[in-house]
Coordinates of C-alpha atoms in Angstrom, one line a residue:
Chain A
V1 CA 98.6 137.9 105.1
G2 CA 99.5 135.1 102.5
R3 CA 99.3 131.9 103.8
I4 CA 101.1 129.0 102.1
I5 CA 101.5 125.2 102.8
V6 CA 104.3 123.1 101.7
D7 CA 104.2 119.1 101.7
W8 CA 107.6 118.6 101.3
G9 CA 108.3 114.4 101.3
S10 CA 111.8 112.2 100.6
S11 CA 111.1 112.4 96.8
N12 CA 108.6 115.6 96.4
F13 CA 108.3 119.0 96.9
R14 CA 104.2 120.3 97.0
A15 CA 103.1 124.1 98.1
Y16 CA 99.7 125.3 97.6
R17 CA 99.1 129.3 98.0
F18 CA 96.3 130.4 99.4
D19 CA 94.0 133.3 98.9
A20 CA 92.2 135.8 101.1
K21 CA 89.0 133.8 100.8
G22 CA 91.0 130.3 102.2
D23 CA 90.7 129.0 98.4
V24 CA 93.9 128.2 96.6
A25 CA 95.2 130.5 94.5
E26 CA 98.4 128.7 92.9
T27 CA 100.0 125.2 93.0
R28 CA 103.9 124.0 92.1
Q29 CA 105.6 121.1 92.7
A30 CA 109.0 120.1 91.8
Q31 CA 110.9 116.7 92.1
A32 CA 113.2 118.3 95.2
G33 CA 112.0 115.8 97.9
I34 CA 114.7 116.6 101.3
L35 CA 117.1 113.4 99.4
T36 CA 117.8 115.7 96.5
V37 CA 118.8 118.2 98.9
Q38 CA 122.4 119.0 99.5
D39 CA 124.2 120.1 103.0
K40 CA 120.4 120.6 104.8
A41 CA 120.2 123.9 101.8
F42 CA 116.1 123.8 102.6
E43 CA 115.9 127.5 102.8
T44 CA 118.1 128.1 99.3
V45 CA 115.7 125.3 97.4
L46 CA 112.5 126.8 99.5
Q47 CA 113.5 130.1 98.0
R48 CA 114.2 129.0 94.5
E49 CA 110.7 127.3 94.0
I50 CA 108.2 129.6 95.8
G51 CA 110.5 132.7 96.7
D52 CA 108.0 135.7 94.8
W53 CA 105.2 134.0 97.2
I54 CA 106.9 135.0 100.8
T55 CA 105.9 138.4 101.8
P56 CA 107.1 139.3 105.0
G57 CA 104.3 138.2 107.3
A58 CA 103.8 135.1 105.1
E59 CA 103.1 131.9 107.4
I60 CA 104.0 128.6 105.9
L61 CA 102.7 125.3 107.2
L62 CA 105.2 122.4 106.5
S63 CA 104.8 118.7 107.2
G64 CA 106.2 115.9 105.6
M65 CA 109.9 114.6 105.8
I66 CA 111.1 117.9 106.0
T67 CA 109.9 117.6 109.7
S68 CA 112.4 114.7 110.4
R69 CA 116.0 114.2 111.9
N70 CA 117.2 114.7 108.4
G71 CA 115.0 117.5 107.1
W72 CA 115.3 121.1 108.2
L73 CA 113.8 120.9 111.8
E74 CA 112.7 117.8 113.6
T75 CA 109.4 118.1 115.3
P76 CA 109.0 115.3 118.3
Y77 CA 106.0 112.6 117.3
V78 CA 102.2 113.1 118.7
E79 CA 101.2 109.4 119.6
T80 CA 98.2 107.8 118.8
P81 CA 95.2 108.2 119.7
A82 CA 96.3 111.4 117.7
S83 CA 93.9 114.5 117.3
L84 CA 94.3 117.1 114.7
D85 CA 94.3 119.4 117.3
Q86 CA 97.1 117.6 118.8
L87 CA 99.2 117.6 115.2
A88 CA 98.6 121.8 115.9
A89 CA 99.9 121.7 119.6
G90 CA 102.9 120.1 118.4
A91 CA 103.9 122.4 115.8
R92 CA 107.4 123.9 116.1
T93 CA 108.2 127.7 114.2
M94 CA 110.8 129.1 113.1
A95 CA 111.6 132.7 111.8
L96 CA 112.9 133.5 108.6
G97 CA 115.5 136.7 107.6
S98 CA 112.4 138.5 105.8
G99 CA 110.1 138.0 108.2
A100 CA 108.1 135.2 107.2
T101 CA 107.3 132.6 109.7
L102 CA 108.2 128.5 109.0
S103 CA 105.4 126.1 111.1
F104 CA 106.9 122.6 110.9
L105 CA 103.8 120.0 111.8
P106 CA 105.1 117.0 114.2
G107 CA 104.6 113.4 112.9
V108 CA 102.6 110.8 114.1
A109 CA 104.0 107.4 116.0
A110 CA 102.2 104.2 117.4
R111 CA 103.8 102.3 120.0
K112 CA 101.2 99.5 120.0
P113 CA 100.5 96.7 118.8
M114 CA 103.8 96.9 116.8
P115 CA 106.0 100.5 116.6
D116 CA 105.1 102.4 113.5
V117 CA 105.9 106.5 112.4
M118 CA 104.8 108.8 109.8
R119 CA 104.9 112.2 108.7
G120 CA 103.0 113.7 106.0
E121 CA 99.9 111.2 106.1
E122 CA 98.5 112.3 109.2
I123 CA 97.5 115.5 107.1
Q124 CA 96.1 113.6 103.9
V125 CA 94.5 111.3 106.7
F126 CA 92.5 114.1 108.3
G127 CA 91.7 116.1 105.4
T128 CA 90.0 112.9 104.2
V129 CA 87.7 111.6 107.2
G130 CA 86.7 114.8 108.9
D131 CA 85.6 113.6 112.4
A132 CA 84.6 110.2 110.9
S133 CA 85.5 106.3 112.3
A134 CA 87.2 105.1 108.7
V135 CA 90.2 103.4 107.2
C136 CA 92.5 105.1 104.8
I137 CA 94.7 103.5 103.0
L138 CA 98.4 105.7 101.1
P139 CA 99.3 103.3 98.8
G140 CA 103.2 103.8 98.0
T141 CA 107.0 103.0 98.5
H142 CA 105.5 102.7 102.1
S143 CA 102.2 101.9 102.1
K144 CA 100.2 103.0 105.1
W145 CA 97.2 101.6 106.8
V146 CA 95.4 104.0 109.0
Q147 CA 92.4 103.8 111.1
T148 CA 90.4 107.1 112.5
E149 CA 87.7 106.8 115.3
R150 CA 85.6 110.2 115.4
G151 CA 88.4 111.5 113.7
R152 CA 91.3 110.7 115.5
I153 CA 94.3 108.2 114.4
T154 CA 94.0 105.3 116.7
E155 CA 96.5 102.8 114.9
F156 CA 98.2 102.7 111.7
R157 CA 100.6 100.0 110.0
T158 CA 103.3 100.7 107.1
F159 CA 103.9 98.2 104.7
L160 CA 107.0 98.0 102.5
T161 CA 105.2 97.0 99.4
G162 CA 105.9 99.5 96.9
E163 CA 109.9 99.5 98.3
T164 CA 109.9 95.7 98.3
Y165 CA 108.5 95.8 94.9
A166 CA 111.2 98.1 93.1
L167 CA 114.3 96.1 94.7
L168 CA 112.8 92.8 93.7
V169 CA 112.3 94.4 89.9
A170 CA 115.6 95.8 90.0
S171 CA 117.9 93.5 91.7
S172 CA 116.3 89.9 92.2
I173 CA 116.4 86.8 90.6
I174 CA 112.7 87.4 89.6
G175 CA 113.7 90.7 87.9
R176 CA 116.5 88.8 85.6
L177 CA 113.5 87.2 83.7
I178 CA 111.2 90.4 83.4
P179 CA 112.3 91.7 79.9
A180 CA 113.5 95.2 79.0
G181 CA 110.3 97.7 78.6
A182 CA 108.1 95.4 79.9
G183 CA 106.7 97.7 82.3
N184 CA 102.8 98.1 80.4
P185 CA 99.8 97.9 82.7
D186 CA 98.6 94.4 82.3
E187 CA 95.6 94.6 84.5
A188 CA 94.8 90.4 83.9
A189 CA 98.2 90.1 85.3
L190 CA 97.7 91.9 88.3
R191 CA 94.4 90.7 89.3
A192 CA 96.3 87.1 88.8
G193 CA 98.7 88.0 91.1
V194 CA 95.9 89.3 93.6
A195 CA 93.7 86.4 93.6
Q196 CA 97.4 84.4 94.1
A197 CA 98.0 86.1 97.6
F198 CA 94.4 85.5 98.5
S199 CA 94.3 81.9 97.4
G200 CA 94.1 78.8 99.8
S201 CA 97.3 77.9 97.7
S202 CA 99.6 80.2 98.8
A203 CA 102.3 79.5 100.9
G204 CA 102.9 83.4 101.8
L205 CA 104.3 86.4 100.4
L206 CA 108.0 84.9 100.3
N207 CA 106.7 81.8 98.1
D208 CA 104.5 83.6 96.0
V209 CA 107.1 86.2 94.8
F210 CA 109.2 83.1 93.9
T211 CA 106.4 81.5 91.4
C212 CA 106.4 84.5 89.4
R213 CA 109.9 83.1 88.3
S214 CA 109.3 79.1 88.6
G215 CA 106.1 80.5 86.9
A216 CA 107.2 82.1 84.1
L217 CA 109.9 79.1 83.2
L218 CA 107.7 76.3 83.2
G219 CA 105.5 78.4 81.0
E220 CA 102.4 78.9 83.1
F221 CA 102.6 83.1 81.9
P222 CA 105.0 84.7 79.7
V223 CA 108.0 86.7 81.0
E224 CA 105.7 89.8 80.1
Q225 CA 103.5 89.4 82.4
I226 CA 106.0 88.6 85.8
S227 CA 106.3 92.4 87.0
E228 CA 102.6 92.8 87.2
R229 CA 101.7 89.8 88.3
L230 CA 104.8 90.0 91.0
S231 CA 103.3 93.7 92.0
G232 CA 99.0 91.8 92.1
I233 CA 100.9 89.0 94.7
L234 CA 102.7 92.2 97.1
I235 CA 99.7 94.8 96.7
G236 CA 97.5 91.3 97.3
H237 CA 99.1 90.3 100.7
E238 CA 99.4 94.2 101.9
I239 CA 95.3 93.8 101.3
R240 CA 95.4 90.6 103.0
S241 CA 97.3 91.3 105.7
G242 CA 95.4 94.9 106.1
L243 CA 92.0 93.4 106.1
A244 CA 93.2 91.2 108.6
L245 CA 93.4 93.6 111.2
G246 CA 89.6 93.0 111.6
W247 CA 89.3 97.0 111.5
D248 CA 85.4 98.3 110.7
T249 CA 85.7 98.8 106.9
A250 CA 82.9 100.0 106.4
A251 CA 83.7 103.4 105.5
M252 CA 87.3 103.0 103.1
W253 CA 89.0 105.1 101.4
L254 CA 92.2 105.5 98.7
V255 CA 94.5 108.3 99.0
G256 CA 97.2 110.0 97.6
D257 CA 98.6 109.3 93.6
V258 CA 95.4 108.4 91.7
A259 CA 97.1 106.3 89.4
L260 CA 98.5 104.3 92.5
C261 CA 95.0 104.3 93.9
K262 CA 93.3 103.0 90.9
R263 CA 95.5 99.9 90.8
Y264 CA 94.9 99.0 94.3
Q265 CA 91.0 99.5 93.4
V266 CA 91.7 97.2 90.9
A267 CA 93.5 94.8 93.5
F268 CA 90.2 95.5 96.0
E269 CA 88.0 94.4 93.0
A270 CA 89.8 91.4 92.3
I271 CA 88.7 89.8 95.5
G272 CA 85.4 91.0 95.6
K273 CA 85.9 94.5 97.6
A274 CA 85.3 98.1 97.2
A275 CA 87.5 100.7 98.6
R276 CA 86.7 104.6 97.7
L277 CA 89.1 107.0 96.0
G278 CA 89.5 109.8 98.6
P279 CA 89.3 113.5 98.0
A280 CA 91.7 114.6 95.1
H281 CA 93.9 117.2 97.6
A282 CA 93.5 115.1 100.4
T283 CA 96.6 117.3 101.9
V284 CA 95.4 120.0 100.9
E285 CA 91.9 119.6 102.6
G286 CA 93.9 118.2 105.9
F287 CA 95.9 121.8 105.7
R288 CA 92.2 124.2 105.1
R289 CA 91.0 121.8 108.2
L290 CA 93.8 122.8 110.1
A291 CA 93.5 126.6 109.4
G292 CA 90.1 126.7 110.3
R293 CA 90.7 125.8 113.9
S294 CA 92.9 128.6 115.0
Chain B
V1 CA 137.4 53.4 87.0
G2 CA 137.1 56.5 88.8
R3 CA 133.7 57.8 89.8
I4 CA 133.3 61.6 90.4
I5 CA 130.6 63.6 91.4
V6 CA 129.8 68.0 91.1
D7 CA 127.6 69.9 92.8
W8 CA 128.3 73.0 90.4
G9 CA 125.7 75.7 91.3
S10 CA 125.4 79.6 91.3
S11 CA 127.9 80.4 93.4
N12 CA 130.2 77.0 94.6
F13 CA 131.5 74.1 92.8
R14 CA 132.5 71.5 94.8
A15 CA 133.7 68.1 94.0
Y16 CA 134.4 64.6 95.4
R17 CA 136.4 61.4 94.0
F18 CA 135.2 57.7 94.9
D19 CA 138.1 55.1 95.4
A20 CA 137.3 52.1 94.3
K21 CA 135.2 50.9 97.7
G22 CA 133.0 53.8 97.0
D23 CA 134.5 56.0 99.7
V24 CA 135.3 59.4 99.3
A25 CA 139.0 59.7 98.7
E26 CA 139.0 63.6 98.1
T27 CA 136.9 66.5 98.6
R28 CA 137.6 70.1 96.5
Q29 CA 135.9 73.1 96.6
A30 CA 135.9 76.4 95.1
Q31 CA 133.9 79.8 94.4
A32 CA 133.6 79.1 90.6
G33 CA 130.0 79.0 91.0
I34 CA 128.5 79.1 87.0
L35 CA 127.5 82.7 87.5
T36 CA 131.6 83.1 87.3
V37 CA 132.6 81.5 84.4
Q38 CA 132.8 83.6 81.4
D39 CA 131.4 82.8 77.9
K40 CA 130.6 79.0 78.9
A41 CA 133.9 78.2 79.6
F42 CA 132.9 74.9 81.6
E43 CA 135.6 72.9 80.4
T44 CA 138.1 75.0 81.0
V45 CA 137.4 75.6 85.0
L46 CA 136.3 71.8 85.1
Q47 CA 139.8 70.8 84.1
R48 CA 141.3 73.8 86.8
E49 CA 139.6 72.5 89.4
I50 CA 139.7 68.5 88.8
G51 CA 142.1 68.1 85.8
D52 CA 144.3 66.1 87.6
W53 CA 141.0 63.2 88.4
I54 CA 140.1 63.2 85.2
T55 CA 141.2 59.4 83.8
P56 CA 140.1 58.4 80.2
G57 CA 137.6 56.6 81.9
A58 CA 136.2 58.1 84.5
E59 CA 132.4 58.9 84.9
I60 CA 131.6 62.1 86.2
L61 CA 128.1 63.1 87.3
L62 CA 126.8 66.4 87.6
S63 CA 124.3 68.3 89.2
G64 CA 122.5 71.7 89.8
M65 CA 122.5 75.1 87.9
I66 CA 125.4 73.5 86.0
T67 CA 122.5 71.5 84.0
S68 CA 120.3 74.9 83.7
R69 CA 119.9 77.0 80.7
N70 CA 122.6 79.0 81.9
G71 CA 124.7 76.2 82.7
W72 CA 126.9 73.6 80.4
L73 CA 124.3 70.9 79.7
E74 CA 121.0 71.9 79.6
T75 CA 118.4 69.0 80.9
P76 CA 114.7 68.6 81.5
Y77 CA 112.8 68.7 84.3
V78 CA 111.4 65.6 86.3
E79 CA 108.0 66.3 87.6
T80 CA 107.0 65.7 90.8
P81 CA 105.8 63.2 91.8
A82 CA 110.0 62.7 91.6
S83 CA 111.8 59.4 92.4
L84 CA 115.6 58.9 92.6
D85 CA 115.1 56.1 89.7
Q86 CA 113.3 59.1 86.7
L87 CA 116.3 60.9 87.9
A88 CA 118.7 58.8 86.9
A89 CA 116.5 58.2 83.7
G90 CA 116.3 61.6 83.1
A91 CA 120.5 62.3 82.9
R92 CA 122.1 63.7 79.9
T93 CA 125.7 62.6 78.9
M94 CA 128.4 63.8 76.8
A95 CA 131.7 62.6 76.0
L96 CA 135.1 64.8 76.9
G97 CA 137.6 64.5 74.4
S98 CA 139.7 62.7 76.8
G99 CA 137.4 59.5 76.7
A100 CA 135.9 60.4 80.2
T101 CA 131.9 60.9 80.3
L102 CA 130.2 64.0 81.5
S103 CA 126.4 62.8 82.8
F104 CA 124.2 65.8 84.1
L105 CA 121.1 65.1 86.0
P106 CA 117.9 66.8 85.9
G107 CA 116.2 68.7 88.3
V108 CA 112.7 68.6 89.5
A109 CA 109.9 70.5 88.5
A110 CA 106.7 70.8 90.3
R111 CA 103.4 72.3 88.2
K112 CA 101.0 71.9 91.3
P113 CA 99.5 73.5 93.7
M114 CA 102.0 76.2 92.4
P115 CA 105.2 76.3 90.2
D116 CA 108.3 75.3 91.4
V117 CA 111.9 74.7 90.0
M118 CA 114.7 73.1 91.8
R119 CA 118.6 71.8 90.6
G120 CA 120.5 69.9 93.0
E121 CA 118.9 70.2 96.2
E122 CA 116.7 67.2 94.9
I123 CA 119.9 65.0 95.4
Q124 CA 120.3 66.7 99.1
V125 CA 116.8 65.1 99.6
F126 CA 117.6 62.0 98.3
G127 CA 120.5 61.5 100.8
T128 CA 118.9 62.6 103.6
V129 CA 115.3 61.2 103.2
G130 CA 116.4 57.9 102.0
D131 CA 113.0 55.7 101.2
A132 CA 111.1 57.7 104.1
S133 CA 108.1 59.8 104.3
A134 CA 110.0 63.1 105.8
V135 CA 109.8 67.0 105.0
C136 CA 113.8 68.4 104.2
I137 CA 114.1 72.2 104.2
L138 CA 116.9 73.5 102.5
P139 CA 117.5 76.9 103.8
G140 CA 119.6 79.6 101.8
T141 CA 119.0 82.4 99.1
H142 CA 116.1 80.6 97.8
S143 CA 114.8 78.4 101.3
K144 CA 113.4 75.1 100.0
W145 CA 110.3 73.1 101.5
V146 CA 110.5 69.5 100.2
Q147 CA 107.8 66.5 101.3
T148 CA 108.8 63.2 100.5
E149 CA 106.6 60.3 100.4
R150 CA 108.4 56.9 100.3
G151 CA 111.5 58.3 99.1
R152 CA 109.4 60.6 96.2
I153 CA 109.2 64.4 95.8
T154 CA 105.8 64.9 95.9
E155 CA 105.4 68.6 96.6
F156 CA 108.1 71.2 97.1
R157 CA 108.0 75.1 97.7
T158 CA 110.9 78.1 97.2
F159 CA 110.9 80.8 99.4
L160 CA 113.1 83.8 98.8
T161 CA 114.2 84.0 102.1
G162 CA 117.8 84.6 102.1
E163 CA 117.7 86.9 98.7
T164 CA 114.9 89.3 100.4
Y165 CA 117.2 89.2 103.6
A166 CA 120.2 90.5 101.4
L167 CA 117.9 93.1 99.7
L168 CA 116.6 94.7 102.1
V169 CA 120.1 94.9 103.8
A170 CA 122.2 96.3 101.5
S171 CA 119.5 98.7 99.5
S172 CA 116.4 99.3 101.5
I173 CA 115.5 102.3 104.0
I174 CA 115.6 99.8 107.0
G175 CA 118.9 98.5 106.1
R176 CA 120.3 102.6 106.2
L177 CA 119.8 102.2 109.8
I178 CA 121.9 99.4 110.3
P179 CA 125.3 100.4 111.7
A180 CA 128.3 99.9 109.9
G181 CA 130.0 96.4 111.2
A182 CA 126.4 95.4 112.8
G183 CA 126.8 91.6 111.7
N184 CA 127.3 89.7 115.3
P185 CA 125.0 87.1 115.6
D186 CA 122.9 87.8 118.3
E187 CA 120.3 84.7 119.4
A188 CA 118.1 86.9 121.4
A189 CA 116.8 89.5 118.4
L190 CA 116.8 86.8 116.2
R191 CA 114.3 84.7 118.6
A192 CA 112.4 88.2 118.6
G193 CA 112.0 88.5 115.2
V194 CA 110.6 84.9 114.7
A195 CA 108.0 85.8 117.5
Q196 CA 107.0 88.4 116.3
A197 CA 106.4 86.3 112.5
F198 CA 104.2 84.5 114.7
S199 CA 102.6 86.9 117.1
G200 CA 98.9 87.8 116.9
S201 CA 99.7 91.3 116.3
S202 CA 101.7 90.5 113.2
A203 CA 100.0 92.2 110.0
G204 CA 102.2 90.0 107.5
L205 CA 105.5 90.2 106.3
L206 CA 105.5 93.6 104.7
N207 CA 104.9 95.2 107.8
D208 CA 106.9 93.1 110.1
V209 CA 110.0 94.1 108.1
F210 CA 109.0 97.7 108.7
T211 CA 109.0 97.4 112.1
C212 CA 112.5 96.6 112.4
R213 CA 113.0 100.3 111.1
S214 CA 110.0 102.0 113.3
G215 CA 110.9 99.9 116.0
A216 CA 114.8 101.2 116.5
L217 CA 113.4 105.1 115.5
L218 CA 111.0 104.7 118.7
G219 CA 113.5 103.3 121.0
E220 CA 112.3 99.8 120.9
F221 CA 115.9 98.1 120.5
P222 CA 119.0 99.8 119.5
V223 CA 119.4 99.6 116.2
E224 CA 122.8 96.9 116.3
Q225 CA 119.9 94.7 116.7
I226 CA 118.3 95.3 113.0
S227 CA 119.6 93.2 111.2
E228 CA 119.0 89.9 113.2
R229 CA 115.0 91.0 113.9
L230 CA 115.0 91.3 110.5
S231 CA 116.5 88.3 109.6
G232 CA 114.5 86.6 112.4
I233 CA 111.3 88.1 111.2
L234 CA 112.0 86.7 107.4
I235 CA 113.0 83.1 108.9
G236 CA 110.0 83.1 110.9
H237 CA 107.7 84.0 108.2
E238 CA 108.9 81.2 105.8
I239 CA 108.8 78.7 109.1
R240 CA 104.8 80.3 109.5
S241 CA 104.2 79.2 105.7
G242 CA 105.9 76.2 105.4
L243 CA 104.1 74.4 108.7
A244 CA 100.6 75.9 107.4
L245 CA 101.2 74.0 104.3
G246 CA 100.2 71.0 106.7
W247 CA 102.5 68.7 105.5
D248 CA 103.1 65.7 108.0
T249 CA 106.4 67.1 110.4
A250 CA 107.3 63.7 112.3
A251 CA 110.0 63.6 110.7
M252 CA 111.9 67.1 109.9
W253 CA 115.0 67.5 108.4
L254 CA 117.8 70.7 108.0
V255 CA 119.9 70.1 105.1
G256 CA 122.8 71.9 103.7
D257 CA 124.9 74.7 105.4
V258 CA 125.5 73.6 108.9
A259 CA 125.9 77.5 110.2
L260 CA 122.6 78.0 108.5
C261 CA 120.9 74.9 109.5
K262 CA 121.7 76.1 113.3
R263 CA 120.0 79.6 113.2
Y264 CA 116.9 77.4 112.0
Q265 CA 116.8 75.2 114.5
V266 CA 117.2 78.6 116.9
A267 CA 114.2 79.8 115.1
F268 CA 112.3 76.6 115.7
E269 CA 112.9 76.2 119.6
A270 CA 111.7 79.9 119.7
I271 CA 108.2 78.6 119.0
G272 CA 108.5 75.3 120.7
K273 CA 109.6 73.2 117.3
A274 CA 112.4 71.0 117.0
A275 CA 113.9 70.4 113.3
R276 CA 116.7 67.9 113.3
L277 CA 119.9 68.5 111.3
G278 CA 120.4 66.0 108.1
P279 CA 123.3 64.3 107.5
A280 CA 126.6 66.3 107.2
H281 CA 127.2 65.1 103.3
A282 CA 123.7 64.9 102.3
T283 CA 124.8 65.6 98.4
V284 CA 127.5 63.4 98.9
E285 CA 125.0 60.7 99.7
G286 CA 121.9 61.3 97.2
F287 CA 125.2 59.9 94.7
R288 CA 125.6 57.3 96.5
R289 CA 122.4 56.0 96.4
L290 CA 122.5 56.8 93.0
A291 CA 125.0 55.2 91.9
G292 CA 124.1 52.1 94.6
R293 CA 121.6 51.5 91.9
S294 CA 123.2 51.0 88.8

């Protein structure tokens, strides 16, 4: 029996085929996130991307935004504190005409201390922490800070860091000063932005982002540094707010896109803190643990 | 001799004609901000809007973004601490063919504790505070908090509050949940957003704005409240950051657009603070003081 897992988010489609020993035999990935799928033609996309993997008895596990209201089959949220067992128990299944079964995992919701939701990140968290107590940070468009206690997700917060950065660069008065093509990494500017967010002179995020403009206008730094300073300021405020939650950060993992995780490592270093990179394939690890249960 | 003042910003053009006694005889306003002017045809726009006021001996004072690099004539910044006298001394003049003179006022720049700039707001501040020590808050796309000591501008900070709100509503994952036409004032939702920004459970602006989505998804409040909660959260964070500057807020004025100033009053009330509305025509008062000097 072939086991397949699909991490299907808003922007990306990633699939893994396992062999009989439980190892990943093959991986495929495509920019075929649910936002790119017209008229909910999800089965067509699935067949196009991995149709040759799907045998009649195949068992396909799916997580991510594919399980949301705008996805293929909406699953309910498991509420915090949420365990891997509860995640498995909340799955909804569907049979394909070929006989293969699809199993859609639930997302996780928090009602306290602030309402929050995730779909897809939870499996990465379970793949990273095992049965431990830890903090997982998943940087991105909607960065997530997730606290686990003995392997259960107890609390989490989503920060609109990446989306805010993209909007300010593309459409704000700050972005208007950024020269075309100024997208090169500049670790010093990134660190300067992080340091500003933590500085005693900071008057909060809304003022710090404006200084990316005013500082350049007054010649404090060249316009080529604006985008990286801005990124540092936003990441810095995310980290400052995340650390202020008061969670136990003795074990703190950065999970997800490696390049982005490394930027966050630089940001943590800039304030004298350390965060370790999580496993390279947290999603696969999470699904492996889920499968190992049954 | 006719004296005319023109407050010419990015979006709006406002002109005031004074009579011989120094009172405002006539006012005109148009959505003819400098961003709407093609090919720097500023004289054409000036003639179109107030050409009939301009006698050969007329003296026209201008402030706002019209004095910026993208305006008609760029003036240098006066640096903090900045007085009304320095503002007058930094003006740059130009003669029109008709014999009328244009006098472009400088903007104000701060280098410490953070770089900041303004063009146009300073005349409203001088018109509001007179020779006093006070805090002026000028809400808007780029809200400004300005500290004066005995009539001089000693420090100020710009917050990207209004622009961030507009971007999040128009283009973010939060805005996508806002129903069409849901733009009605909702003081309770506004207050709830402000209270959240000041709450001990707040994990900062980047998380608070995301809860406008997650809270609605989880049914904590109806989607019709999202835009006002979001506005309250952003205004709340601005106020929280502004108050954290530690300035003496015994005299605190709200200056500018009356409807927006009243929203800020509601926000201040939500946290048990009071801020008074400044004079209805702070710009005119400022120019009157400037003229009174000479």
